[in-house]
PDB file of C-alpha atoms in Angstrom:
ATOM      1  CA  MET A 643     -17.087 -29.532  19.150  1.00  0.00           C
ATOM      2  CA  GLU A 644     -19.360 -30.785  21.912  1.00  0.00           C
ATOM      3  CA  ILE A 645     -17.682 -34.194  21.766  1.00  0.00           C
ATOM      4  CA  LEU A 646     -14.231 -32.638  22.161  1.00  0.00           C
ATOM      5  CA  ALA A 647     -15.438 -30.471  25.043  1.00  0.00           C
ATOM      6  CA  LEU A 648     -16.761 -33.563  26.791  1.00  0.00           C
ATOM      7  CA  GLN A 649     -13.557 -35.461  26.040  1.00  0.00           C
ATOM      8  CA  TYR A 650     -11.375 -32.754  27.570  1.00  0.00           C
ATOM      9  CA  GLY A 651     -13.690 -32.231  30.527  1.00  0.00           C
ATOM     10  CA  TRP A 652     -14.648 -28.663  29.610  1.00  0.00           C
ATOM     11  CA  LEU A 653     -18.338 -29.491  29.611  1.00  0.00           C
ATOM     12  CA  ASP A 654     -20.249 -31.712  31.999  1.00  0.00           C
ATOM     13  CA  PHE A 655     -24.005 -31.742  31.548  1.00  0.00           C
ATOM     14  CA  THR A 656     -24.479 -33.273  34.988  1.00  0.00           C
ATOM     15  CA  ASN A 657     -23.127 -30.279  36.886  1.00  0.00           C
ATOM     16  CA  PHE A 658     -23.220 -27.342  34.460  1.00  0.00           C
ATOM     17  CA  ASP A 659     -24.812 -24.428  36.310  1.00  0.00           C
ATOM     18  CA  VAL A 660     -26.794 -22.351  33.820  1.00  0.00           C
ATOM     19  CA  GLU A 661     -27.803 -19.800  36.438  1.00  0.00           C
ATOM     20  CA  GLU A 662     -24.179 -19.220  37.454  1.00  0.00           C
ATOM     21  CA  TYR A 663     -23.131 -18.843  33.807  1.00  0.00           C
ATOM     22  CA  GLU A 664     -25.860 -16.298  33.121  1.00  0.00           C
ATOM     23  CA  HIS A 665     -25.174 -14.458  36.384  1.00  0.00           C
ATOM     24  CA  TYR A 666     -21.475 -13.792  35.784  1.00  0.00           C
ATOM     25  CA  GLU A 667     -21.981 -13.125  32.081  1.00  0.00           C
ATOM     26  CA  ARG A 668     -23.938  -9.983  32.956  1.00  0.00           C
ATOM     27  CA  ALA A 669     -21.955  -6.752  32.999  1.00  0.00           C
ATOM     28  CA  GLU A 670     -23.175  -5.843  36.472  1.00  0.00           C
ATOM     29  CA  ASN A 671     -21.757  -9.115  37.830  1.00  0.00           C
ATOM     30  CA  GLY A 672     -18.332  -8.948  36.216  1.00  0.00           C
ATOM     31  CA  ASP A 673     -18.842  -9.879  32.537  1.00  0.00           C
ATOM     32  CA  LEU A 674     -16.711 -13.002  32.792  1.00  0.00           C
ATOM     33  CA  ASN A 675     -16.786 -16.491  31.299  1.00  0.00           C
ATOM     34  CA  TRP A 676     -14.720 -19.627  31.730  1.00  0.00           C
ATOM     35  CA  ILE A 677     -13.272 -20.770  28.396  1.00  0.00           C
ATOM     36  CA  ILE A 678     -11.447 -23.775  29.821  1.00  0.00           C
ATOM     37  CA  PRO A 679     -12.736 -24.466  33.340  1.00  0.00           C
ATOM     38  CA  GLY A 680      -9.917 -24.301  35.848  1.00  0.00           C
ATOM     39  CA  LYS A 681      -7.487 -22.893  33.263  1.00  0.00           C
ATOM     40  CA  PHE A 682      -8.732 -19.812  31.365  1.00  0.00           C
ATOM     41  CA  LEU A 683     -11.211 -17.137  32.385  1.00  0.00           C
ATOM     42  CA  ALA A 684     -12.011 -14.331  29.923  1.00  0.00           C
ATOM     43  CA  PHE A 685     -13.345 -11.088  31.345  1.00  0.00           C
ATOM     44  CA  SER A 686     -13.941  -7.433  30.569  1.00  0.00           C
ATOM     45  CA  GLY A 687     -11.084  -5.125  31.487  1.00  0.00           C
ATOM     46  CA  PRO A 688     -11.187  -3.574  34.976  1.00  0.00           C
ATOM     47  CA  HIS A 689     -11.324   0.207  35.472  1.00  0.00           C
ATOM     48  CA  PRO A 690      -9.769   2.540  38.053  1.00  0.00           C
ATOM     49  CA  LYS A 691     -12.909   2.424  40.182  1.00  0.00           C
ATOM     50  CA  SER A 692     -16.273   0.710  40.238  1.00  0.00           C
ATOM     51  CA  LYS A 693     -19.038   2.946  38.911  1.00  0.00           C
ATOM     52  CA  ILE A 694     -21.922   3.238  36.485  1.00  0.00           C
ATOM     53  CA  GLU A 695     -20.954   5.144  33.347  1.00  0.00           C
ATOM     54  CA  ASN A 696     -23.596   5.957  30.746  1.00  0.00           C
ATOM     55  CA  GLY A 697     -25.746   3.237  32.252  1.00  0.00           C
ATOM     56  CA  TYR A 698     -22.981   0.631  31.956  1.00  0.00           C
ATOM     57  CA  PRO A 699     -21.383  -0.870  35.086  1.00  0.00           C
ATOM     58  CA  LEU A 700     -17.594  -0.700  35.349  1.00  0.00           C
ATOM     59  CA  HIS A 701     -15.581  -2.687  37.885  1.00  0.00           C
ATOM     60  CA  ALA A 702     -12.357  -1.989  39.747  1.00  0.00           C
ATOM     61  CA  PRO A 703      -9.786  -4.787  40.196  1.00  0.00           C
ATOM     62  CA  GLU A 704     -10.947  -5.291  43.780  1.00  0.00           C
ATOM     63  CA  ALA A 705     -14.386  -6.330  42.535  1.00  0.00           C
ATOM     64  CA  TYR A 706     -12.857  -9.445  40.935  1.00  0.00           C
ATOM     65  CA  ILE A 707     -10.468 -10.498  43.692  1.00  0.00           C
ATOM     66  CA  PRO A 708     -12.899 -12.540  45.846  1.00  0.00           C
ATOM     67  CA  TYR A 709     -14.087 -14.530  42.810  1.00  0.00           C
ATOM     68  CA  PHE A 710     -10.524 -15.070  41.601  1.00  0.00           C
ATOM     69  CA  ARG A 711      -9.402 -16.360  44.984  1.00  0.00           C
ATOM     70  CA  ASN A 712     -12.372 -18.697  45.254  1.00  0.00           C
ATOM     71  CA  HIS A 713     -11.600 -20.203  41.834  1.00  0.00           C
ATOM     72  CA  ASN A 714      -7.821 -20.654  42.146  1.00  0.00           C
ATOM     73  CA  ILE A 715      -6.947 -17.889  39.693  1.00  0.00           C
ATOM     74  CA  THR A 716      -3.314 -16.955  40.278  1.00  0.00           C
ATOM     75  CA  THR A 717      -2.428 -14.963  37.161  1.00  0.00           C
ATOM     76  CA  VAL A 718      -3.941 -11.951  35.399  1.00  0.00           C
ATOM     77  CA  ILE A 719      -2.927 -11.030  31.844  1.00  0.00           C
ATOM     78  CA  ARG A 720      -3.797  -7.586  30.475  1.00  0.00           C
ATOM     79  CA  LEU A 721      -3.804  -7.089  26.701  1.00  0.00           C
ATOM     80  CA  ASN A 722      -5.193  -3.555  26.451  1.00  0.00           C
ATOM     81  CA  LYS A 723      -3.810  -0.180  27.527  1.00  0.00           C
ATOM     82  CA  LYS A 724      -3.351   0.424  31.238  1.00  0.00           C
ATOM     83  CA  MET A 725      -6.623   1.470  32.852  1.00  0.00           C
ATOM     84  CA  TYR A 726      -5.652   0.482  36.404  1.00  0.00           C
ATOM     85  CA  ASP A 727      -2.503   0.047  38.462  1.00  0.00           C
ATOM     86  CA  ALA A 728      -1.288  -3.565  38.239  1.00  0.00           C
ATOM     87  CA  ARG A 729      -0.264  -3.392  41.902  1.00  0.00           C
ATOM     88  CA  ARG A 730      -3.926  -3.631  42.820  1.00  0.00           C
ATOM     89  CA  PHE A 731      -3.674  -7.269  41.745  1.00  0.00           C
ATOM     90  CA  THR A 732      -0.054  -8.019  42.650  1.00  0.00           C
ATOM     91  CA  GLU A 733      -0.395  -6.656  46.182  1.00  0.00           C
ATOM     92  CA  SER A 734      -3.288  -9.081  46.633  1.00  0.00           C
ATOM     93  CA  GLY A 735      -1.065 -12.018  45.710  1.00  0.00           C
ATOM     94  CA  PHE A 736      -1.728 -12.370  41.973  1.00  0.00           C
ATOM     95  CA  GLU A 737       0.823 -12.412  39.180  1.00  0.00           C
ATOM     96  CA  HIS A 738       0.130  -9.701  36.609  1.00  0.00           C
ATOM     97  CA  HIS A 739       1.477  -9.473  33.061  1.00  0.00           C
ATOM     98  CA  ASP A 740       1.079  -6.827  30.356  1.00  0.00           C
ATOM     99  CA  LEU A 741       1.079  -7.974  26.717  1.00  0.00           C
ATOM    100  CA  PHE A 742      -0.402  -4.956  24.980  1.00  0.00           C
ATOM    101  CA  PHE A 743      -1.430  -4.879  21.347  1.00  0.00           C
ATOM    102  CA  VAL A 744      -3.858  -2.493  19.641  1.00  0.00           C
ATOM    103  CA  ASP A 745      -7.601  -3.106  19.822  1.00  0.00           C
ATOM    104  CA  GLY A 746      -8.806  -4.976  16.729  1.00  0.00           C
ATOM    105  CA  SER A 747      -5.269  -5.896  15.678  1.00  0.00           C
ATOM    106  CA  THR A 748      -3.366  -9.167  15.829  1.00  0.00           C
ATOM    107  CA  PRO A 749      -0.502 -10.113  18.177  1.00  0.00           C
ATOM    108  CA  THR A 750       3.125 -10.359  17.134  1.00  0.00           C
ATOM    109  CA  ASP A 751       4.899 -13.699  17.293  1.00  0.00           C
ATOM    110  CA  ALA A 752       6.759 -12.433  20.359  1.00  0.00           C
ATOM    111  CA  ILE A 753       3.497 -11.685  22.173  1.00  0.00           C
ATOM    112  CA  VAL A 754       2.077 -15.106  21.331  1.00  0.00           C
ATOM    113  CA  ARG A 755       5.238 -16.811  22.590  1.00  0.00           C
ATOM    114  CA  LYS A 756       5.210 -14.792  25.818  1.00  0.00           C
ATOM    115  CA  PHE A 757       1.531 -15.569  26.363  1.00  0.00           C
ATOM    116  CA  LEU A 758       2.079 -19.283  25.844  1.00  0.00           C
ATOM    117  CA  ASN A 759       5.086 -19.288  28.159  1.00  0.00           C
ATOM    118  CA  ILE A 760       3.196 -17.492  30.934  1.00  0.00           C
ATOM    119  CA  CYS A 761       0.232 -19.843  30.652  1.00  0.00           C
ATOM    120  CA  GLU A 762       2.365 -22.966  30.483  1.00  0.00           C
ATOM    121  CA  ASN A 763       4.108 -22.002  33.723  1.00  0.00           C
ATOM    122  CA  ALA A 764       1.193 -20.597  35.711  1.00  0.00           C
ATOM    123  CA  GLU A 765       0.480 -22.497  38.915  1.00  0.00           C
ATOM    124  CA  GLY A 766      -3.258 -21.863  38.893  1.00  0.00           C
ATOM    125  CA  ALA A 767      -5.934 -20.603  36.541  1.00  0.00           C
ATOM    126  CA  ILE A 768      -5.395 -17.549  34.353  1.00  0.00           C
ATOM    127  CA  ALA A 769      -7.721 -14.565  33.938  1.00  0.00           C
ATOM    128  CA  VAL A 770      -7.224 -12.811  30.605  1.00  0.00           C
ATOM    129  CA  HIS A 771      -8.704  -9.477  29.595  1.00  0.00           C
ATOM    130  CA  CYS A 772      -8.457  -6.773  26.984  1.00  0.00           C
ATOM    131  CA  LYS A 773     -11.008  -3.941  26.807  1.00  0.00           C
ATOM    132  CA  ALA A 774     -14.101  -6.088  26.277  1.00  0.00           C
ATOM    133  CA  GLY A 775     -12.475  -9.492  26.803  1.00  0.00           C
ATOM    134  CA  LEU A 776     -13.528 -10.681  23.356  1.00  0.00           C
ATOM    135  CA  GLY A 777     -11.112 -10.102  20.474  1.00  0.00           C
ATOM    136  CA  ARG A 778      -7.560  -9.942  21.755  1.00  0.00           C
ATOM    137  CA  THR A 779      -8.413 -12.179  24.690  1.00  0.00           C
ATOM    138  CA  GLY A 780     -10.046 -14.863  22.554  1.00  0.00           C
ATOM    139  CA  THR A 781      -7.272 -14.739  19.964  1.00  0.00           C
ATOM    140  CA  LEU A 782      -4.487 -15.647  22.382  1.00  0.00           C
ATOM    141  CA  ILE A 783      -6.527 -18.221  24.272  1.00  0.00           C
ATOM    142  CA  GLY A 784      -7.358 -19.760  20.891  1.00  0.00           C
ATOM    143  CA  CYS A 785      -3.657 -20.113  20.078  1.00  0.00           C
ATOM    144  CA  TYR A 786      -3.090 -21.915  23.380  1.00  0.00           C
ATOM    145  CA  MET A 787      -5.989 -24.273  22.695  1.00  0.00           C
ATOM    146  CA  MET A 788      -4.703 -25.092  19.213  1.00  0.00           C
ATOM    147  CA  LYS A 789      -1.245 -25.856  20.550  1.00  0.00           C
ATOM    148  CA  HIS A 790      -2.148 -27.824  23.665  1.00  0.00           C
ATOM    149  CA  TYR A 791      -5.386 -29.534  22.660  1.00  0.00           C
ATOM    150  CA  CYS A 792      -4.698 -29.996  18.958  1.00  0.00           C
ATOM    151  CA  LEU A 793      -7.814 -28.103  17.916  1.00  0.00           C
ATOM    152  CA  SER A 794      -8.273 -26.691  14.459  1.00  0.00           C
ATOM    153  CA  ALA A 795      -8.805 -22.933  14.231  1.00  0.00           C
ATOM    154  CA  ALA A 796     -12.493 -23.508  13.519  1.00  0.00           C
ATOM    155  CA  GLU A 797     -12.853 -25.721  16.595  1.00  0.00           C
ATOM    156  CA  ALA A 798     -11.050 -23.285  18.888  1.00  0.00           C
ATOM    157  CA  ILE A 799     -13.031 -20.290  17.631  1.00  0.00           C
ATOM    158  CA  ALA A 800     -16.315 -22.178  17.855  1.00  0.00           C
ATOM    159  CA  TRP A 801     -15.744 -23.211  21.464  1.00  0.00           C
ATOM    160  CA  ILE A 802     -14.620 -19.756  22.564  1.00  0.00           C
ATOM    161  CA  ARG A 803     -17.702 -18.212  20.928  1.00  0.00           C
ATOM    162  CA  ILE A 804     -19.961 -20.741  22.638  1.00  0.00           C
ATOM    163  CA  CYS A 805     -18.449 -19.773  25.992  1.00  0.00           C
ATOM    164  CA  ARG A 806     -18.186 -16.044  25.295  1.00  0.00           C
ATOM    165  CA  PRO A 807     -20.320 -14.881  22.344  1.00  0.00           C
ATOM    166  CA  GLY A 808     -18.809 -12.197  20.134  1.00  0.00           C
ATOM    167  CA  SER A 809     -15.222 -13.375  20.489  1.00  0.00           C
ATOM    168  CA  ILE A 810     -12.608 -13.374  17.703  1.00  0.00           C
ATOM    169  CA  ILE A 811     -13.911 -11.580  14.615  1.00  0.00           C
ATOM    170  CA  GLY A 812     -12.440  -9.893  11.542  1.00  0.00           C
ATOM    171  CA  PRO A 813      -8.637  -9.822  11.218  1.00  0.00           C
ATOM    172  CA  GLN A 814      -8.264 -11.683  14.499  1.00  0.00           C
ATOM    173  CA  GLN A 815     -10.289 -14.595  13.143  1.00  0.00           C
ATOM    174  CA  ASN A 816      -8.056 -14.644  10.063  1.00  0.00           C
ATOM    175  CA  PHE A 817      -4.996 -14.617  12.313  1.00  0.00           C
ATOM    176  CA  VAL A 818      -6.167 -17.631  14.301  1.00  0.00           C
ATOM    177  CA  GLU A 819      -7.041 -19.493  11.096  1.00  0.00           C
ATOM    178  CA  GLU A 820      -3.553 -18.904   9.715  1.00  0.00           C
ATOM    179  CA  TRP A 821      -1.607 -19.341  12.954  1.00  0.00           C
ATOM    180  CA  VAL A 822       0.496 -22.467  13.249  1.00  0.00           C
ATOM    181  CA  PHE A 823       2.709 -23.605  16.083  1.00  0.00           C
ATOM    182  CA  THR A 824       5.116 -24.899  13.485  1.00  0.00           C
ATOM    183  CA  ASP A 825       7.221 -27.594  15.155  1.00  0.00           C
ATOM    184  CA  PHE A 826       4.378 -29.538  16.747  1.00  0.00           C
ATOM    185  CA  TYR A 827       1.945 -28.863  13.927  1.00  0.00           C
ATOM    186  CA  PHE A 828       3.974 -30.610  11.250  1.00  0.00           C
ATOM    187  CA  LEU A 829       4.858 -33.486  13.544  1.00  0.00           C
ATOM    188  CA  TYR A 830       1.169 -33.885  14.318  1.00  0.00           C
ATOM    189  CA  LYS A 831       0.252 -33.911  10.630  1.00  0.00           C
ATOM    190  CA  LYS A 832       2.777 -36.661   9.971  1.00  0.00           C
ATOM    191  CA  CYS A 833       1.337 -38.678  12.844  1.00  0.00           C
ATOM    192  CA  VAL A 834      -2.175 -38.248  11.485  1.00  0.00           C
ATOM    193  CA  LEU A 835      -1.146 -39.538   8.072  1.00  0.00           C
ATOM    194  CA  ILE A 836       0.551 -42.682   9.348  1.00  0.00           C
ATOM    195  CA  LEU A 837      -1.769 -43.488  12.228  1.00  0.00           C
ATOM    196  CA  ASN A 838      -4.852 -43.058  10.080  1.00  0.00           C
ATOM    197  CA  ARG A 839      -3.387 -45.722   7.801  1.00  0.00           C
ATOM    198  CA  CYS A 840      -3.098 -47.866  10.924  1.00  0.00           C
ATOM    199  CA  GLN A 841      -6.824 -47.206  11.426  1.00  0.00           C
ATOM    200  CA  SER A 842      -6.299 -45.167  14.589  1.00  0.00           C
ATOM    201  CA  SER A 843      -9.108 -42.781  15.416  1.00  0.00           C
ATOM    202  CA  GLU A 844      -8.846 -39.003  15.441  1.00  0.00           C
ATOM    203  CA  GLN A 845      -9.405 -39.169  19.198  1.00  0.00           C
ATOM    204  CA  THR A 846      -6.395 -41.466  19.522  1.00  0.00           C
ATOM    205  CA  ILE A 847      -4.068 -39.225  17.542  1.00  0.00           C
ATOM    206  CA  ARG A 848      -5.191 -36.211  19.561  1.00  0.00           C
ATOM    207  CA  GLY A 849      -4.179 -38.114  22.670  1.00  0.00           C
ATOM    208  CA  TYR A 850      -0.768 -38.916  21.219  1.00  0.00           C
ATOM    209  CA  TYR A 851      -0.250 -35.315  20.190  1.00  0.00           C
ATOM    210  CA  VAL A 852      -1.176 -33.921  23.603  1.00  0.00           C
ATOM    211  CA  GLY A 853       1.164 -36.489  25.156  1.00  0.00           C
ATOM    212  CA  LEU A 854       4.015 -35.191  23.033  1.00  0.00           C
ATOM    213  CA  GLN A 855       3.335 -31.598  24.017  1.00  0.00           C
ATOM    214  CA  ASN A 856       3.117 -32.406  27.714  1.00  0.00           C
ATOM    215  CA  SER A 857       6.309 -34.446  27.756  1.00  0.00           C
ATOM    216  CA  GLY A 858       8.331 -31.922  25.777  1.00  0.00           C
ATOM    217  CA  ASN A 859      10.525 -34.813  24.706  1.00  0.00           C
ATOM    218  CA  ILE A 860      10.027 -37.121  21.746  1.00  0.00           C
ATOM    219  CA  GLN A 861      11.853 -40.024  23.377  1.00  0.00           C
ATOM    220  CA  SER A 862       9.673 -40.022  26.502  1.00  0.00           C
ATOM    221  CA  TRP A 863       6.621 -39.624  24.279  1.00  0.00           C
ATOM    222  CA  LYS A 864       7.672 -42.719  22.328  1.00  0.00           C
ATOM    223  CA  LEU A 865       7.997 -44.748  25.503  1.00  0.00           C
ATOM    224  CA  SER A 866       4.626 -43.620  26.873  1.00  0.00           C
ATOM    225  CA  THR A 867       2.600 -44.083  23.698  1.00  0.00           C
ATOM    226  CA  GLY A 868       4.229 -46.978  21.885  1.00  0.00           C
ATOM    227  CA  ILE A 869       4.915 -44.997  18.721  1.00  0.00           C
ATOM    228  CA  ASN A 870       8.090 -45.772  16.793  1.00  0.00           C
ATOM    229  CA  TRP A 871       9.594 -43.737  14.007  1.00  0.00           C
ATOM    230  CA  LYS A 872      12.266 -43.886  11.342  1.00  0.00           C
ATOM    231  CA  CYS A 873      13.908 -40.925   9.658  1.00  0.00           C
ATOM    232  CA  TRP A 874      15.072 -40.697   6.072  1.00  0.00           C
ATOM    233  CA  GLY A 875      16.483 -37.240   5.488  1.00  0.00           C
ATOM    234  CA  ASN A 876      13.713 -34.763   6.234  1.00  0.00           C
ATOM    235  CA  LEU A 877      10.996 -37.432   6.145  1.00  0.00           C
ATOM    236  CA  THR A 878       9.792 -38.910   9.415  1.00  0.00           C
ATOM    237  CA  VAL A 879       7.580 -42.002   9.300  1.00  0.00           C
ATOM    238  CA  PHE A 880       5.628 -43.032  12.392  1.00  0.00           C
ATOM    239  CA  THR A 881       4.356 -46.517  13.130  1.00  0.00           C
ATOM    240  CA  LEU A 882       2.633 -48.151  16.061  1.00  0.00           C
ATOM    241  CA  SER A 883       4.720 -50.650  18.047  1.00  0.00           C
TER     242      SER A 883
END
C-alpha cells in the first residue's frame, strides 16, 4: 500500500509533518485526518456549540472553518443525524450535503451514487463526517478510492486505517469488500487479463484504468492510451497498439 500511496502522491516522506498529523488527530484540536491530501478530509461530527462534555471536547462548525478555508475545502458532507444547522457552513461559503444513514449500517446504492457524484463535481477538497468520522465516513471514501484509483477493498481499507485508525469495521468492512462499481470494474478486469498477457505491469494497468475513468469515454481513452479492442458478442478483447 505504501507504494501505491507514493505513486498517487498521497504520501511524501520528504515533507510529511508528523507533528501536524498528531496535532489535528487529537480531539481537542478537531479530530481530523486527511485520507487523500487535497481531496478528502475525515473528521468527527461538529456539535451545536464548542464545549467540554464528560471530559471530551466537542467543536462547533465555526471551529473548523479557518482550517477548511486554509486548505481549500469547499464541500462538507454529513452522514449522521443533524446535530448542527447546515447554514453555519453554507453561510460561510461552503457547500453542505446530507446523506444520512444509520450508525453502524451500510449505505444504499442511491447514497453511494450521490456521494460519488458530489465528490466528482466538487471544485475543492471535501470534508466528510459522521458521528465519529470513522465508519460511515470511511466506507464512502473507500468506495470513491476503489472507483477512481482502482484499489482493491483491502487496499482502500488499509490506507484509510493508516490515516485514521479505527475506520471501517464490522458490516461496513464487509460492504466495502463486496462493493463493486460494476461497469468500470468488469472492464478493468478484462484489461488486466489481456494486458498481463502482454507483460504490462499492474502499475501500467492502473494508469490505463484511471485514464478511462477520467475521460468518461472509451474512444478518447483508446486514443490517449494506445489500447485497441475488438468485440465478439459480449466478449471484449483488449490489445496494445
